[in-house]
mmCIF file of C-alpha atoms in Angstrom:
data_model
loop_
_atom_site.group_PDB
_atom_site.id
_atom_site.type_symbol
_atom_site.label_atom_id
_atom_site.label_comp_id
_atom_site.label_asym_id
_atom_site.label_seq_id
_atom_site.Cartn_x
_atom_site.Cartn_y
_atom_site.Cartn_z
ATOM 1 C CA UNK L 1254 99.892 16.223 82.984
ATOM 2 C CA UNK L 1255 98.255 19.547 83.421
ATOM 3 C CA UNK L 1256 100.102 22.604 83.782
ATOM 4 C CA UNK L 1257 99.033 25.365 86.134
ATOM 5 C CA UNK L 1258 97.187 28.099 84.824
ATOM 6 C CA UNK L 1259 97.695 30.490 87.553
ATOM 7 C CA UNK L 1260 101.195 30.914 88.189
ATOM 8 C CA UNK L 1261 101.851 33.700 90.592
ATOM 9 C CA UNK L 1262 104.680 36.303 89.804
ATOM 10 C CA UNK L 1263 106.239 38.513 92.345
ATOM 11 C CA UNK L 1264 104.504 42.065 92.816
ATOM 12 C CA UNK L 1265 107.450 43.995 91.322
ATOM 13 C CA UNK L 1266 106.986 42.207 88.092
ATOM 14 C CA UNK L 1267 103.823 43.420 87.663
ATOM 15 C CA UNK L 1268 102.935 46.664 85.849
ATOM 16 C CA UNK L 1269 100.108 48.129 87.918
ATOM 17 C CA UNK L 1270 101.971 48.563 91.064
ATOM 18 C CA UNK L 1271 105.007 50.570 89.152
ATOM 19 C CA UNK L 1272 102.129 52.751 87.570
ATOM 20 C CA UNK L 1273 100.493 53.529 90.814
ATOM 21 C CA UNK L 1274 103.476 54.527 92.278
ATOM 22 C CA UNK L 1275 104.753 56.714 89.458
ATOM 23 C CA UNK L 1276 102.571 59.458 90.398
ATOM 24 C CA UNK L 1277 103.790 60.139 94.156
ATOM 25 C CA UNK L 1278 107.180 59.694 92.960
ATOM 26 C CA UNK L 1279 106.964 62.148 90.269
ATOM 27 C CA UNK L 1280 105.280 64.462 92.583
ATOM 28 C CA UNK L 1281 108.067 64.345 95.349
ATOM 29 C CA UNK L 1282 110.908 64.916 92.700
ATOM 30 C CA UNK L 1283 108.982 68.034 91.499
ATOM 31 C CA UNK L 1284 108.926 69.078 94.915
ATOM 32 C CA UNK L 1285 112.629 68.944 95.459
ATOM 33 C CA UNK L 1286 113.229 70.705 92.041
ATOM 34 C CA UNK L 1287 110.656 73.379 93.000
ATOM 35 C CA UNK L 1288 112.480 73.818 96.488
ATOM 36 C CA UNK L 1289 115.962 74.098 94.553
ATOM 37 C CA UNK L 1290 114.595 76.912 92.270
ATOM 38 C CA UNK L 1291 112.824 78.834 95.105
ATOM 39 C CA UNK L 1292 116.194 78.695 97.146
ATOM 40 C CA UNK L 1293 118.555 79.691 94.254
ATOM 41 C CA UNK L 1294 116.332 82.638 92.634
ATOM 42 C CA UNK L 1295 115.561 84.484 95.798
ATOM 43 C CA UNK L 1296 113.062 87.256 94.877
ATOM 44 C CA UNK L 1297 114.510 89.838 97.144
ATOM 45 C CA UNK L 1298 112.090 92.100 98.875
ATOM 46 C CA UNK L 1299 112.222 95.658 97.277
ATOM 47 C CA UNK L 1300 111.566 97.300 100.854
ATOM 48 C CA UNK L 1301 112.788 95.382 103.899
ATOM 49 C CA UNK L 1302 110.696 97.558 106.379
ATOM 50 C CA UNK L 1303 107.087 98.209 105.125
ATOM 51 C CA UNK L 1304 105.860 99.592 108.274
ATOM 52 C CA UNK L 1305 109.066 102.154 108.470
ATOM 53 C CA UNK L 1306 108.468 102.983 104.932
ATOM 54 C CA UNK L 1307 104.617 103.801 105.547
ATOM 55 C CA UNK L 1308 105.418 106.124 108.419
ATOM 56 C CA UNK L 1309 107.891 107.969 106.581
ATOM 57 C CA UNK L 1310 105.551 108.566 103.465
ATOM 58 C CA UNK L 1311 104.911 112.200 104.715
ATOM 59 C CA UNK L 1312 108.538 113.029 104.698
ATOM 60 C CA UNK L 1313 108.779 111.728 100.960
ATOM 61 C CA UNK L 1314 105.792 113.679 99.993
ATOM 62 C CA UNK L 1315 107.541 116.704 101.479
ATOM 63 C CA UNK L 1316 110.431 116.360 99.255
ATOM 64 C CA UNK L 1317 107.939 116.275 96.094
ATOM 65 C CA UNK L 1318 106.181 119.360 97.425
ATOM 66 C CA UNK L 1319 109.546 121.259 97.609
ATOM 67 C CA UNK L 1320 110.570 120.483 94.137
ATOM 68 C CA UNK L 1321 107.226 121.553 92.995
ATOM 69 C CA UNK L 1322 107.598 124.717 94.641
ATOM 70 C CA UNK L 1323 110.986 125.320 92.951
ATOM 71 C CA UNK L 1324 109.221 124.744 89.911
ATOM 72 C CA UNK L 1325 111.496 121.912 89.082
ATOM 73 C CA UNK L 1326 111.234 119.647 86.089
ATOM 74 C CA UNK L 1327 113.563 117.251 84.096
ATOM 75 C CA UNK L 1328 113.811 115.731 80.859
ATOM 76 C CA UNK L 1329 115.786 112.644 80.929
ATOM 77 C CA UNK L 1330 117.352 111.297 77.854
ATOM 78 C CA UNK L 1331 118.927 107.803 77.430
ATOM 79 C CA UNK L 1332 121.680 107.105 74.842
ATOM 80 C CA UNK L 1333 120.803 104.921 72.016
ATOM 81 C CA UNK L 1334 122.924 102.059 73.425
ATOM 82 C CA UNK L 1335 121.564 102.851 77.168
ATOM 83 C CA UNK L 1336 125.039 103.605 78.602
ATOM 84 C CA UNK L 1337 124.702 107.582 78.991
ATOM 85 C CA UNK L 1338 122.115 109.469 80.346
ATOM 86 C CA UNK L 1339 121.639 113.114 80.019
ATOM 87 C CA UNK L 1340 119.241 115.204 82.052
ATOM 88 C CA UNK L 1341 117.871 118.615 81.261
ATOM 89 C CA UNK L 1342 116.259 120.607 83.913
ATOM 90 C CA UNK L 1343 114.380 123.679 84.534
ATOM 91 C CA UNK L 1344 114.066 125.050 88.078
ATOM 92 C CA UNK L 1345 113.452 128.488 89.442
ATOM 93 C CA UNK L 1346 116.259 128.098 91.726
ATOM 94 C CA UNK L 1347 119.860 127.321 91.012
ATOM 95 C CA UNK L 1348 120.502 123.613 91.179
ATOM 96 C CA UNK L 1349 123.701 121.956 92.881
ATOM 97 C CA UNK L 1350 126.858 120.626 90.379
ATOM 98 C CA UNK L 1351 125.745 116.997 91.200
ATOM 99 C CA UNK L 1352 122.321 115.383 91.129
ATOM 100 C CA UNK L 1353 121.600 111.497 91.554
ATOM 101 C CA UNK L 1354 119.330 109.777 89.420
ATOM 102 C CA UNK L 1355 117.922 106.359 90.700
ATOM 103 C CA UNK L 1356 116.455 103.933 88.417
ATOM 104 C CA UNK L 1357 114.220 101.791 90.451
ATOM 105 C CA UNK L 1358 113.108 98.082 89.271
ATOM 106 C CA UNK L 1359 109.628 97.682 90.255
ATOM 107 C CA UNK L 1360 110.186 94.190 91.884
ATOM 108 C CA UNK L 1361 113.825 93.174 91.777
ATOM 109 C CA UNK L 1362 115.950 95.597 93.941
ATOM 110 C CA UNK L 1363 119.186 93.909 92.431
ATOM 111 C CA UNK L 1364 118.571 95.764 89.269
ATOM 112 C CA UNK L 1365 118.088 99.165 91.145
ATOM 113 C CA UNK L 1366 120.919 101.766 89.858
ATOM 114 C CA UNK L 1367 122.015 105.109 91.770
ATOM 115 C CA UNK L 1368 123.762 107.251 88.933
ATOM 116 C CA UNK L 1369 125.705 110.581 90.036
ATOM 117 C CA UNK L 1370 125.044 113.024 87.297
ATOM 118 C CA UNK L 1371 127.482 115.777 86.853
ATOM 119 C CA UNK L 1372 126.726 119.457 85.625
ATOM 120 C CA UNK L 1373 128.308 119.740 81.853
ATOM 121 C CA UNK L 1374 126.359 123.117 81.311
ATOM 122 C CA UNK L 1375 123.654 125.289 82.490
ATOM 123 C CA UNK L 1376 120.639 123.065 83.540
ATOM 124 C CA UNK L 1377 122.171 119.914 81.686
ATOM 125 C CA UNK L 1378 123.570 117.118 83.666
ATOM 126 C CA UNK L 1379 125.367 113.788 82.313
ATOM 127 C CA UNK L 1380 126.212 110.184 83.841
ATOM 128 C CA UNK L 1381 126.999 106.968 82.855
ATOM 129 C CA UNK L 1382 124.328 104.048 83.264
ATOM 130 C CA UNK L 1383 124.853 100.346 83.481
ATOM 131 C CA UNK L 1384 122.936 98.239 80.923
ATOM 132 C CA UNK L 1385 119.933 96.637 82.664
ATOM 133 C CA UNK L 1386 117.818 93.823 81.107
ATOM 134 C CA UNK L 1387 114.279 95.158 82.382
ATOM 135 C CA UNK L 1388 112.408 97.587 80.568
ATOM 136 C CA UNK L 1389 110.066 99.177 83.194
ATOM 137 C CA UNK L 1390 111.781 101.734 85.766
ATOM 138 C CA UNK L 1391 110.853 104.050 88.423
ATOM 139 C CA UNK L 1392 112.855 107.371 88.131
ATOM 140 C CA UNK L 1393 113.789 109.700 91.138
ATOM 141 C CA UNK L 1394 115.845 112.676 90.592
ATOM 142 C CA UNK L 1395 117.114 114.444 93.599
ATOM 143 C CA UNK L 1396 119.625 116.433 95.195
ATOM 144 C CA UNK L 1397 122.653 114.840 97.259
ATOM 145 C CA UNK L 1398 121.013 116.290 100.505
ATOM 146 C CA UNK L 1399 117.637 114.705 99.773
ATOM 147 C CA UNK L 1400 115.744 118.057 100.278
ATOM 148 C CA UNK L 1401 113.790 117.861 97.105
ATOM 149 C CA UNK L 1402 112.810 114.994 94.581
ATOM 150 C CA UNK L 1403 111.098 114.659 91.154
ATOM 151 C CA UNK L 1404 110.004 111.144 89.976
ATOM 152 C CA UNK L 1405 108.433 109.555 87.057
ATOM 153 C CA UNK L 1406 107.854 106.154 85.308
ATOM 154 C CA UNK L 1407 109.729 105.006 82.361
ATOM 155 C CA UNK L 1408 109.158 102.106 79.995
ATOM 156 C CA UNK L 1409 112.046 101.778 77.658
ATOM 157 C CA UNK L 1410 110.168 100.230 74.841
ATOM 158 C CA UNK L 1411 108.062 103.788 74.591
ATOM 159 C CA UNK L 1412 111.454 105.666 73.784
ATOM 160 C CA UNK L 1413 114.491 107.081 75.204
ATOM 161 C CA UNK L 1414 113.204 109.961 77.042
ATOM 162 C CA UNK L 1415 110.761 110.639 79.869
ATOM 163 C CA UNK L 1416 109.730 113.775 81.556
ATOM 164 C CA UNK L 1417 109.974 114.193 85.512
ATOM 165 C CA UNK L 1418 108.204 116.723 87.687
ATOM 166 C CA UNK L 1419 105.752 119.463 86.761
ATOM 167 C CA UNK L 1420 105.956 119.510 82.664
ATOM 168 C CA UNK L 1421 107.859 123.036 82.024
ATOM 169 C CA UNK L 1422 109.970 121.401 79.390
ATOM 170 C CA UNK L 1423 109.016 120.465 75.770
ATOM 171 C CA UNK L 1424 110.715 117.404 74.657
ATOM 172 C CA UNK L 1425 113.798 117.763 72.663
ATOM 173 C CA UNK L 1426 115.421 115.076 70.287
ATOM 174 C CA UNK L 1427 118.496 113.144 71.044
#
């Protein structure tokens, strides 16, 4: 008797169909994982209404001009543990007893901080900062009535101090 040499097996017992289907199956799984990551880690827009912000740019520039006319500058000093902030100001006009310092993250508005600074002595203000993971910030120092503003850019890796406004101050050590 002769044995049949061509014994046909069912398709699911062959290797090639499974290898060919593996690619599309992996892509579908990766799509679901990517969708899950996108939903869980929403970036959050820094500014919700770009058009409105664009229309208000002249108001913002006016505040900077008022600060410049006042001859206002500030040196912002962060403590080594990044929990305290001290601001030394210089101005031709007297400043209020409280100021507001905003630490704005360039991309994630969840990291933004609004710190109320209290005057501790002539031209010296102090406040408490929440430790934050980012190392690049935009700093805005302004009065509570939002009449003027000085601003600057700070990278924590470059040191614990930053000068804001027209530099009339010489840096001091902590």
